[in-house]
Amino acid sequence: MATLILVRHGRSTANTSGVLAGRLPGIALDERGAAQAAALPGRLAEVPLAAAVTSPLQRCRETLRPLLDARPGLPLHVEDRISECDYGDWSGRKLAELNDEPLMEVVQRHPSAAAFPGGESMRAMQDRAVEAVRDWNARIEAEHGEDATYLMCSHGDIVKAIVADALGLHLDLFQRIHVDPCSVTAIRYTRVRPFLLRLGDTGDFAGFAPREHPDSSGTAEVGGGAGAP
């Protein structure tokens, strides 16, 4: 079956301001995110792509724009099922403020039981994203052959949920996965099992350097975090 290249969108204005953007309109890439997007065509230069699939949100479309400019013949498809999680009433709120919400402990420890007020559950988020991947795997293989590779540009929690499914991890373990902005994750799907080939690859190891104010709480940032300083 197909090989899937999963790209998390570049760093956004919401990432740097510590806001949970969700599906709010008008969330663009910041200066660093634009630079990350500009570097993407070079990083993927050796990878033949049959198609690109994107979340409908602005920050994902902006992330793919340089790649599409570099490959004018690359088909682009918009897929609603890989849009950001619908965080409902949490959308637009500061992450620091949300850490005090009782629901945050459920999101961290038992995400399969978490449902956002006025939004969707994390289980529903994973179900729709995985369903989209399965459908696109079949479509790409039918149209381009079983050795084809295609790309999806989506969001941190979506990428993590798809990776958890590929690894056979329960959703309650998906907070152990981390993917930085504009990171590349690759999964090769076969008749027997998926193979995780890359996870959160940015080619940048700055995020491993000691931080001035390290976070030892083990809390996973909802939405994915802003990446290295």
JSON list of C-alpha atoms in Angstrom, two decimals, residues 11-204:
[
{"chain": "A", "resi": 11, "resn": "ARG", "atom": "CA", "xyz": [4.86, 27.40, 13.61]},
{"chain": "A", "resi": 12, "resn": "SER", "atom": "CA", "xyz": [1.83, 29.66, 13.84]},
{"chain": "A", "resi": 13, "resn": "THR", "atom": "CA", "xyz": [0.99, 32.91, 15.55]},
{"chain": "A", "resi": 14, "resn": "ALA", "atom": "CA", "xyz": [-1.14, 30.93, 18.00]},
{"chain": "A", "resi": 15, "resn": "ASN", "atom": "CA", "xyz": [1.80, 28.65, 18.87]},
{"chain": "A", "resi": 16, "resn": "THR", "atom": "CA", "xyz": [3.99, 31.59, 19.82]},
{"chain": "A", "resi": 17, "resn": "SER", "atom": "CA", "xyz": [1.25, 33.36, 21.77]},
{"chain": "A", "resi": 18, "resn": "GLY", "atom": "CA", "xyz": [0.35, 30.24, 23.75]},
{"chain": "A", "resi": 19, "resn": "VAL", "atom": "CA", "xyz": [-3.22, 30.11, 22.48]},
{"chain": "A", "resi": 20, "resn": "LEU", "atom": "CA", "xyz": [-5.18, 26.97, 21.62]},
{"chain": "A", "resi": 21, "resn": "ALA", "atom": "CA", "xyz": [-6.22, 27.93, 18.09]},
{"chain": "A", "resi": 22, "resn": "GLY", "atom": "CA", "xyz": [-8.42, 24.99, 17.21]},
{"chain": "A", "resi": 23, "resn": "ARG", "atom": "CA", "xyz": [-10.45, 25.83, 14.12]},
{"chain": "A", "resi": 24, "resn": "LEU", "atom": "CA", "xyz": [-10.50, 29.60, 14.58]},
{"chain": "A", "resi": 25, "resn": "PRO", "atom": "CA", "xyz": [-10.03, 31.46, 11.29]},
{"chain": "A", "resi": 26, "resn": "GLY", "atom": "CA", "xyz": [-7.13, 33.76, 10.54]},
{"chain": "A", "resi": 27, "resn": "ILE", "atom": "CA", "xyz": [-4.38, 31.78, 12.28]},
{"chain": "A", "resi": 28, "resn": "ALA", "atom": "CA", "xyz": [-1.35, 32.26, 10.04]},
{"chain": "A", "resi": 29, "resn": "LEU", "atom": "CA", "xyz": [2.27, 31.09, 10.10]},
{"chain": "A", "resi": 30, "resn": "ASP", "atom": "CA", "xyz": [4.59, 33.38, 12.00]},
{"chain": "A", "resi": 31, "resn": "GLU", "atom": "CA", "xyz": [7.97, 34.44, 10.59]},
{"chain": "A", "resi": 32, "resn": "ARG", "atom": "CA", "xyz": [9.69, 31.25, 11.70]},
{"chain": "A", "resi": 33, "resn": "GLY", "atom": "CA", "xyz": [6.80, 29.13, 10.44]},
{"chain": "A", "resi": 34, "resn": "ALA", "atom": "CA", "xyz": [7.09, 30.77, 7.02]},
{"chain": "A", "resi": 35, "resn": "ALA", "atom": "CA", "xyz": [10.81, 29.96, 6.97]},
{"chain": "A", "resi": 36, "resn": "GLN", "atom": "CA", "xyz": [10.06, 26.36, 7.93]},
{"chain": "A", "resi": 37, "resn": "ALA", "atom": "CA", "xyz": [7.57, 26.12, 5.07]},
{"chain": "A", "resi": 38, "resn": "ALA", "atom": "CA", "xyz": [10.08, 27.63, 2.65]},
{"chain": "A", "resi": 39, "resn": "ALA", "atom": "CA", "xyz": [12.58, 24.90, 3.58]},
{"chain": "A", "resi": 40, "resn": "LEU", "atom": "CA", "xyz": [10.11, 22.06, 3.05]},
{"chain": "A", "resi": 41, "resn": "PRO", "atom": "CA", "xyz": [10.61, 21.70, -0.76]},
{"chain": "A", "resi": 42, "resn": "GLY", "atom": "CA", "xyz": [14.35, 21.15, -0.25]},
{"chain": "A", "resi": 43, "resn": "ARG", "atom": "CA", "xyz": [13.82, 18.65, 2.54]},
{"chain": "A", "resi": 44, "resn": "LEU", "atom": "CA", "xyz": [11.47, 16.60, 0.35]},
{"chain": "A", "resi": 45, "resn": "ALA", "atom": "CA", "xyz": [13.33, 17.15, -2.94]},
{"chain": "A", "resi": 46, "resn": "GLU", "atom": "CA", "xyz": [14.23, 13.46, -3.34]},
{"chain": "A", "resi": 47, "resn": "VAL", "atom": "CA", "xyz": [10.74, 12.20, -2.52]},
{"chain": "A", "resi": 48, "resn": "PRO", "atom": "CA", "xyz": [8.36, 11.60, -5.45]},
{"chain": "A", "resi": 49, "resn": "LEU", "atom": "CA", "xyz": [4.87, 12.64, -4.39]},
{"chain": "A", "resi": 50, "resn": "ALA", "atom": "CA", "xyz": [1.69, 11.46, -6.08]},
{"chain": "A", "resi": 51, "resn": "ALA", "atom": "CA", "xyz": [-0.51, 14.02, -4.34]},
{"chain": "A", "resi": 52, "resn": "ALA", "atom": "CA", "xyz": [-0.76, 16.44, -1.44]},
{"chain": "A", "resi": 53, "resn": "VAL", "atom": "CA", "xyz": [-3.70, 16.45, 0.96]},
{"chain": "A", "resi": 54, "resn": "THR", "atom": "CA", "xyz": [-4.28, 19.28, 3.40]},
{"chain": "A", "resi": 55, "resn": "SER", "atom": "CA", "xyz": [-6.41, 20.33, 6.30]},
{"chain": "A", "resi": 56, "resn": "PRO", "atom": "CA", "xyz": [-8.62, 23.23, 5.22]},
{"chain": "A", "resi": 57, "resn": "LEU", "atom": "CA", "xyz": [-7.12, 25.59, 7.80]},
{"chain": "A", "resi": 58, "resn": "GLN", "atom": "CA", "xyz": [-4.97, 28.54, 6.75]},
{"chain": "A", "resi": 59, "resn": "ARG", "atom": "CA", "xyz": [-1.78, 27.51, 8.55]},
{"chain": "A", "resi": 60, "resn": "CYS", "atom": "CA", "xyz": [-1.68, 24.18, 6.71]},
{"chain": "A", "resi": 61, "resn": "ARG", "atom": "CA", "xyz": [-2.34, 25.75, 3.31]},
{"chain": "A", "resi": 62, "resn": "GLU", "atom": "CA", "xyz": [0.43, 28.29, 3.96]},
{"chain": "A", "resi": 63, "resn": "THR", "atom": "CA", "xyz": [2.81, 25.49, 4.93]},
{"chain": "A", "resi": 64, "resn": "LEU", "atom": "CA", "xyz": [2.27, 23.73, 1.61]},
{"chain": "A", "resi": 65, "resn": "ARG", "atom": "CA", "xyz": [2.40, 26.83, -0.60]},
{"chain": "A", "resi": 66, "resn": "PRO", "atom": "CA", "xyz": [6.20, 26.74, -1.22]},
{"chain": "A", "resi": 67, "resn": "LEU", "atom": "CA", "xyz": [6.07, 23.02, -1.99]},
{"chain": "A", "resi": 68, "resn": "LEU", "atom": "CA", "xyz": [3.24, 23.51, -4.48]},
{"chain": "A", "resi": 69, "resn": "ASP", "atom": "CA", "xyz": [5.11, 26.41, -6.08]},
{"chain": "A", "resi": 70, "resn": "ALA", "atom": "CA", "xyz": [8.15, 24.16, -6.48]},
{"chain": "A", "resi": 71, "resn": "ARG", "atom": "CA", "xyz": [6.02, 21.33, -7.90]},
{"chain": "A", "resi": 72, "resn": "PRO", "atom": "CA", "xyz": [3.36, 23.01, -10.06]},
{"chain": "A", "resi": 73, "resn": "GLY", "atom": "CA", "xyz": [1.99, 19.69, -11.27]},
{"chain": "A", "resi": 74, "resn": "LEU", "atom": "CA", "xyz": [1.40, 18.27, -7.79]},
{"chain": "A", "resi": 75, "resn": "PRO", "atom": "CA", "xyz": [-2.35, 17.77, -7.18]},
{"chain": "A", "resi": 76, "resn": "LEU", "atom": "CA", "xyz": [-3.71, 19.33, -4.00]},
{"chain": "A", "resi": 77, "resn": "HIS", "atom": "CA", "xyz": [-6.79, 17.98, -2.22]},
{"chain": "A", "resi": 78, "resn": "VAL", "atom": "CA", "xyz": [-8.55, 19.49, 0.79]},
{"chain": "A", "resi": 79, "resn": "GLU", "atom": "CA", "xyz": [-9.65, 16.94, 3.39]},
{"chain": "A", "resi": 80, "resn": "ASP", "atom": "CA", "xyz": [-11.93, 18.09, 6.21]},
{"chain": "A", "resi": 81, "resn": "ARG", "atom": "CA", "xyz": [-11.33, 14.92, 8.22]},
{"chain": "A", "resi": 82, "resn": "ILE", "atom": "CA", "xyz": [-7.73, 15.92, 8.96]},
{"chain": "A", "resi": 83, "resn": "SER", "atom": "CA", "xyz": [-8.68, 19.37, 10.21]},
{"chain": "A", "resi": 84, "resn": "GLU", "atom": "CA", "xyz": [-7.68, 20.37, 13.72]},
{"chain": "A", "resi": 85, "resn": "CYS", "atom": "CA", "xyz": [-9.54, 18.90, 16.67]},
{"chain": "A", "resi": 86, "resn": "ASP", "atom": "CA", "xyz": [-12.70, 20.86, 17.42]},
{"chain": "A", "resi": 87, "resn": "TYR", "atom": "CA", "xyz": [-11.79, 22.19, 20.85]},
{"chain": "A", "resi": 88, "resn": "GLY", "atom": "CA", "xyz": [-15.15, 23.92, 21.15]},
{"chain": "A", "resi": 89, "resn": "ASP", "atom": "CA", "xyz": [-15.30, 26.40, 24.03]},
{"chain": "A", "resi": 90, "resn": "TRP", "atom": "CA", "xyz": [-11.57, 25.95, 24.64]},
{"chain": "A", "resi": 91, "resn": "SER", "atom": "CA", "xyz": [-10.70, 27.46, 21.24]},
{"chain": "A", "resi": 92, "resn": "GLY", "atom": "CA", "xyz": [-8.92, 30.79, 21.50]},
{"chain": "A", "resi": 93, "resn": "ARG", "atom": "CA", "xyz": [-8.09, 30.43, 25.19]},
{"chain": "A", "resi": 94, "resn": "LYS", "atom": "CA", "xyz": [-4.60, 30.58, 26.68]},
{"chain": "A", "resi": 95, "resn": "LEU", "atom": "CA", "xyz": [-3.04, 27.18, 27.30]},
{"chain": "A", "resi": 96, "resn": "ALA", "atom": "CA", "xyz": [-1.72, 28.37, 30.67]},
{"chain": "A", "resi": 97, "resn": "GLU", "atom": "CA", "xyz": [-5.29, 29.15, 31.70]},
{"chain": "A", "resi": 98, "resn": "LEU", "atom": "CA", "xyz": [-6.58, 25.79, 30.44]},
{"chain": "A", "resi": 99, "resn": "ASN", "atom": "CA", "xyz": [-4.08, 23.90, 32.60]},
{"chain": "A", "resi": 100, "resn": "ASP", "atom": "CA", "xyz": [-6.28, 24.77, 35.59]},
{"chain": "A", "resi": 101, "resn": "GLU", "atom": "CA", "xyz": [-9.37, 23.17, 34.05]},
{"chain": "A", "resi": 102, "resn": "PRO", "atom": "CA", "xyz": [-10.31, 19.77, 35.58]},
{"chain": "A", "resi": 103, "resn": "LEU", "atom": "CA", "xyz": [-10.78, 18.39, 32.06]},
{"chain": "A", "resi": 104, "resn": "MET", "atom": "CA", "xyz": [-7.08, 18.93, 31.34]},
{"chain": "A", "resi": 105, "resn": "GLU", "atom": "CA", "xyz": [-6.14, 16.06, 33.62]},
{"chain": "A", "resi": 106, "resn": "VAL", "atom": "CA", "xyz": [-8.44, 13.81, 31.60]},
{"chain": "A", "resi": 107, "resn": "VAL", "atom": "CA", "xyz": [-6.89, 15.08, 28.35]},
{"chain": "A", "resi": 108, "resn": "GLN", "atom": "CA", "xyz": [-3.45, 14.26, 29.73]},
{"chain": "A", "resi": 109, "resn": "ARG", "atom": "CA", "xyz": [-4.11, 10.94, 31.46]},
{"chain": "A", "resi": 110, "resn": "HIS", "atom": "CA", "xyz": [-7.15, 9.43, 29.74]},
{"chain": "A", "resi": 111, "resn": "PRO", "atom": "CA", "xyz": [-7.68, 11.21, 26.40]},
{"chain": "A", "resi": 112, "resn": "SER", "atom": "CA", "xyz": [-10.00, 8.51, 25.08]},
{"chain": "A", "resi": 113, "resn": "ALA", "atom": "CA", "xyz": [-12.53, 9.77, 27.65]},
{"chain": "A", "resi": 114, "resn": "ALA", "atom": "CA", "xyz": [-12.00, 13.47, 26.93]},
{"chain": "A", "resi": 115, "resn": "ALA", "atom": "CA", "xyz": [-14.66, 15.50, 25.14]},
{"chain": "A", "resi": 116, "resn": "PHE", "atom": "CA", "xyz": [-14.24, 19.25, 24.75]},
{"chain": "A", "resi": 117, "resn": "PRO", "atom": "CA", "xyz": [-17.23, 21.40, 25.81]},
{"chain": "A", "resi": 118, "resn": "GLY", "atom": "CA", "xyz": [-19.04, 22.56, 22.71]},
{"chain": "A", "resi": 119, "resn": "GLY", "atom": "CA", "xyz": [-16.59, 20.55, 20.55]},
{"chain": "A", "resi": 120, "resn": "GLU", "atom": "CA", "xyz": [-15.67, 16.94, 19.81]},
{"chain": "A", "resi": 121, "resn": "SER", "atom": "CA", "xyz": [-14.14, 14.06, 21.71]},
{"chain": "A", "resi": 122, "resn": "MET", "atom": "CA", "xyz": [-10.53, 13.05, 21.18]},
{"chain": "A", "resi": 123, "resn": "ARG", "atom": "CA", "xyz": [-11.72, 9.58, 20.20]},
{"chain": "A", "resi": 124, "resn": "ALA", "atom": "CA", "xyz": [-13.88, 11.07, 17.45]},
{"chain": "A", "resi": 125, "resn": "MET", "atom": "CA", "xyz": [-10.90, 13.14, 16.31]},
{"chain": "A", "resi": 126, "resn": "GLN", "atom": "CA", "xyz": [-8.75, 10.03, 15.95]},
{"chain": "A", "resi": 127, "resn": "ASP", "atom": "CA", "xyz": [-11.51, 8.02, 14.27]},
{"chain": "A", "resi": 128, "resn": "ARG", "atom": "CA", "xyz": [-12.10, 10.57, 11.52]},
{"chain": "A", "resi": 129, "resn": "ALA", "atom": "CA", "xyz": [-8.38, 11.15, 10.89]},
{"chain": "A", "resi": 130, "resn": "VAL", "atom": "CA", "xyz": [-7.57, 7.44, 10.67]},
{"chain": "A", "resi": 131, "resn": "GLU", "atom": "CA", "xyz": [-10.58, 6.88, 8.41]},
{"chain": "A", "resi": 132, "resn": "ALA", "atom": "CA", "xyz": [-9.26, 9.63, 6.11]},
{"chain": "A", "resi": 133, "resn": "VAL", "atom": "CA", "xyz": [-5.83, 7.99, 5.96]},
{"chain": "A", "resi": 134, "resn": "ARG", "atom": "CA", "xyz": [-7.30, 4.59, 5.13]},
{"chain": "A", "resi": 135, "resn": "ASP", "atom": "CA", "xyz": [-9.45, 6.08, 2.38]},
{"chain": "A", "resi": 136, "resn": "TRP", "atom": "CA", "xyz": [-6.55, 8.05, 0.90]},
{"chain": "A", "resi": 137, "resn": "ASN", "atom": "CA", "xyz": [-4.24, 5.02, 1.08]},
{"chain": "A", "resi": 138, "resn": "ALA", "atom": "CA", "xyz": [-6.73, 3.06, -1.04]},
{"chain": "A", "resi": 139, "resn": "ARG", "atom": "CA", "xyz": [-7.26, 5.94, -3.45]},
{"chain": "A", "resi": 140, "resn": "ILE", "atom": "CA", "xyz": [-3.55, 6.65, -3.95]},
{"chain": "A", "resi": 141, "resn": "GLU", "atom": "CA", "xyz": [-2.76, 2.97, -4.46]},
{"chain": "A", "resi": 142, "resn": "ALA", "atom": "CA", "xyz": [-5.59, 2.57, -6.97]},
{"chain": "A", "resi": 143, "resn": "GLU", "atom": "CA", "xyz": [-4.52, 5.64, -8.95]},
{"chain": "A", "resi": 144, "resn": "HIS", "atom": "CA", "xyz": [-0.72, 5.49, -8.62]},
{"chain": "A", "resi": 145, "resn": "GLY", "atom": "CA", "xyz": [0.27, 1.97, -7.57]},
{"chain": "A", "resi": 146, "resn": "GLU", "atom": "CA", "xyz": [1.25, 0.36, -4.30]},
{"chain": "A", "resi": 147, "resn": "ASP", "atom": "CA", "xyz": [4.69, 2.01, -4.21]},
{"chain": "A", "resi": 148, "resn": "ALA", "atom": "CA", "xyz": [3.27, 5.54, -4.36]},
{"chain": "A", "resi": 149, "resn": "THR", "atom": "CA", "xyz": [4.02, 8.19, -1.74]},
{"chain": "A", "resi": 150, "resn": "TYR", "atom": "CA", "xyz": [1.72, 11.05, -0.84]},
{"chain": "A", "resi": 151, "resn": "LEU", "atom": "CA", "xyz": [1.71, 13.88, 1.68]},
{"chain": "A", "resi": 152, "resn": "MET", "atom": "CA", "xyz": [-0.77, 15.10, 4.27]},
{"chain": "A", "resi": 153, "resn": "CYS", "atom": "CA", "xyz": [-0.41, 18.44, 6.05]},
{"chain": "A", "resi": 154, "resn": "SER", "atom": "CA", "xyz": [-2.29, 18.53, 9.32]},
{"chain": "A", "resi": 155, "resn": "HIS", "atom": "CA", "xyz": [-2.05, 19.42, 13.03]},
{"chain": "A", "resi": 156, "resn": "GLY", "atom": "CA", "xyz": [-0.16, 18.19, 16.05]},
{"chain": "A", "resi": 157, "resn": "ASP", "atom": "CA", "xyz": [-2.88, 16.17, 17.76]},
{"chain": "A", "resi": 158, "resn": "ILE", "atom": "CA", "xyz": [-4.03, 14.74, 14.43]},
{"chain": "A", "resi": 159, "resn": "VAL", "atom": "CA", "xyz": [-0.52, 13.57, 13.52]},
{"chain": "A", "resi": 160, "resn": "LYS", "atom": "CA", "xyz": [-0.05, 12.06, 16.97]},
{"chain": "A", "resi": 161, "resn": "ALA", "atom": "CA", "xyz": [-3.39, 10.24, 16.74]},
{"chain": "A", "resi": 162, "resn": "ILE", "atom": "CA", "xyz": [-2.51, 8.77, 13.33]},
{"chain": "A", "resi": 163, "resn": "VAL", "atom": "CA", "xyz": [0.90, 7.66, 14.60]},
{"chain": "A", "resi": 164, "resn": "ALA", "atom": "CA", "xyz": [-0.68, 6.02, 17.66]},
{"chain": "A", "resi": 165, "resn": "ASP", "atom": "CA", "xyz": [-3.00, 4.06, 15.38]},
{"chain": "A", "resi": 166, "resn": "ALA", "atom": "CA", "xyz": [-0.10, 2.98, 13.16]},
{"chain": "A", "resi": 167, "resn": "LEU", "atom": "CA", "xyz": [1.84, 1.74, 16.19]},
{"chain": "A", "resi": 168, "resn": "GLY", "atom": "CA", "xyz": [-1.15, -0.05, 17.68]},
{"chain": "A", "resi": 169, "resn": "LEU", "atom": "CA", "xyz": [-1.12, 2.25, 20.72]},
{"chain": "A", "resi": 170, "resn": "HIS", "atom": "CA", "xyz": [-4.27, 2.96, 22.66]},
{"chain": "A", "resi": 171, "resn": "LEU", "atom": "CA", "xyz": [-5.32, 6.58, 22.36]},
{"chain": "A", "resi": 172, "resn": "ASP", "atom": "CA", "xyz": [-4.63, 6.96, 26.09]},
{"chain": "A", "resi": 173, "resn": "LEU", "atom": "CA", "xyz": [-0.91, 6.65, 25.23]},
{"chain": "A", "resi": 174, "resn": "PHE", "atom": "CA", "xyz": [-0.83, 9.17, 22.40]},
{"chain": "A", "resi": 175, "resn": "GLN", "atom": "CA", "xyz": [0.34, 12.01, 24.65]},
{"chain": "A", "resi": 176, "resn": "ARG", "atom": "CA", "xyz": [3.69, 10.20, 24.79]},
{"chain": "A", "resi": 177, "resn": "ILE", "atom": "CA", "xyz": [4.23, 11.19, 21.15]},
{"chain": "A", "resi": 178, "resn": "HIS", "atom": "CA", "xyz": [5.59, 14.62, 20.24]},
{"chain": "A", "resi": 179, "resn": "VAL", "atom": "CA", "xyz": [5.82, 16.32, 16.83]},
{"chain": "A", "resi": 180, "resn": "ASP", "atom": "CA", "xyz": [7.26, 19.80, 16.35]},
{"chain": "A", "resi": 181, "resn": "PRO", "atom": "CA", "xyz": [5.94, 22.37, 13.86]},
{"chain": "A", "resi": 182, "resn": "CYS", "atom": "CA", "xyz": [6.82, 21.52, 10.25]},
{"chain": "A", "resi": 183, "resn": "SER", "atom": "CA", "xyz": [8.18, 18.13, 11.31]},
{"chain": "A", "resi": 184, "resn": "VAL", "atom": "CA", "xyz": [7.98, 15.21, 8.91]},
{"chain": "A", "resi": 185, "resn": "THR", "atom": "CA", "xyz": [6.59, 11.82, 9.96]},
{"chain": "A", "resi": 186, "resn": "ALA", "atom": "CA", "xyz": [6.53, 8.91, 7.51]},
{"chain": "A", "resi": 187, "resn": "ILE", "atom": "CA", "xyz": [4.42, 5.76, 7.69]},
{"chain": "A", "resi": 188, "resn": "ARG", "atom": "CA", "xyz": [4.55, 2.95, 5.15]},
{"chain": "A", "resi": 189, "resn": "TYR", "atom": "CA", "xyz": [1.32, 0.97, 5.09]},
{"chain": "A", "resi": 190, "resn": "THR", "atom": "CA", "xyz": [1.38, -2.69, 4.01]},
{"chain": "A", "resi": 191, "resn": "ARG", "atom": "CA", "xyz": [-1.16, -5.51, 3.86]},
{"chain": "A", "resi": 192, "resn": "VAL", "atom": "CA", "xyz": [0.12, -6.84, 7.18]},
{"chain": "A", "resi": 193, "resn": "ARG", "atom": "CA", "xyz": [1.02, -3.79, 9.23]},
{"chain": "A", "resi": 194, "resn": "PRO", "atom": "CA", "xyz": [2.14, -0.16, 9.07]},
{"chain": "A", "resi": 195, "resn": "PHE", "atom": "CA", "xyz": [5.83, 0.71, 9.54]},
{"chain": "A", "resi": 196, "resn": "LEU", "atom": "CA", "xyz": [6.80, 3.98, 11.20]},
{"chain": "A", "resi": 197, "resn": "LEU", "atom": "CA", "xyz": [9.79, 5.21, 9.17]},
{"chain": "A", "resi": 198, "resn": "ARG", "atom": "CA", "xyz": [10.24, 8.71, 10.62]},
{"chain": "A", "resi": 199, "resn": "LEU", "atom": "CA", "xyz": [8.72, 10.50, 13.58]},
{"chain": "A", "resi": 200, "resn": "GLY", "atom": "CA", "xyz": [8.73, 14.26, 14.02]},
{"chain": "A", "resi": 201, "resn": "ASP", "atom": "CA", "xyz": [11.85, 14.75, 11.91]},
{"chain": "A", "resi": 202, "resn": "THR", "atom": "CA", "xyz": [12.88, 18.41, 11.61]},
{"chain": "A", "resi": 203, "resn": "GLY", "atom": "CA", "xyz": [16.60, 17.98, 11.03]},
{"chain": "A", "resi": 204, "resn": "ASP", "atom": "CA", "xyz": [17.05, 20.47, 13.87]}
]
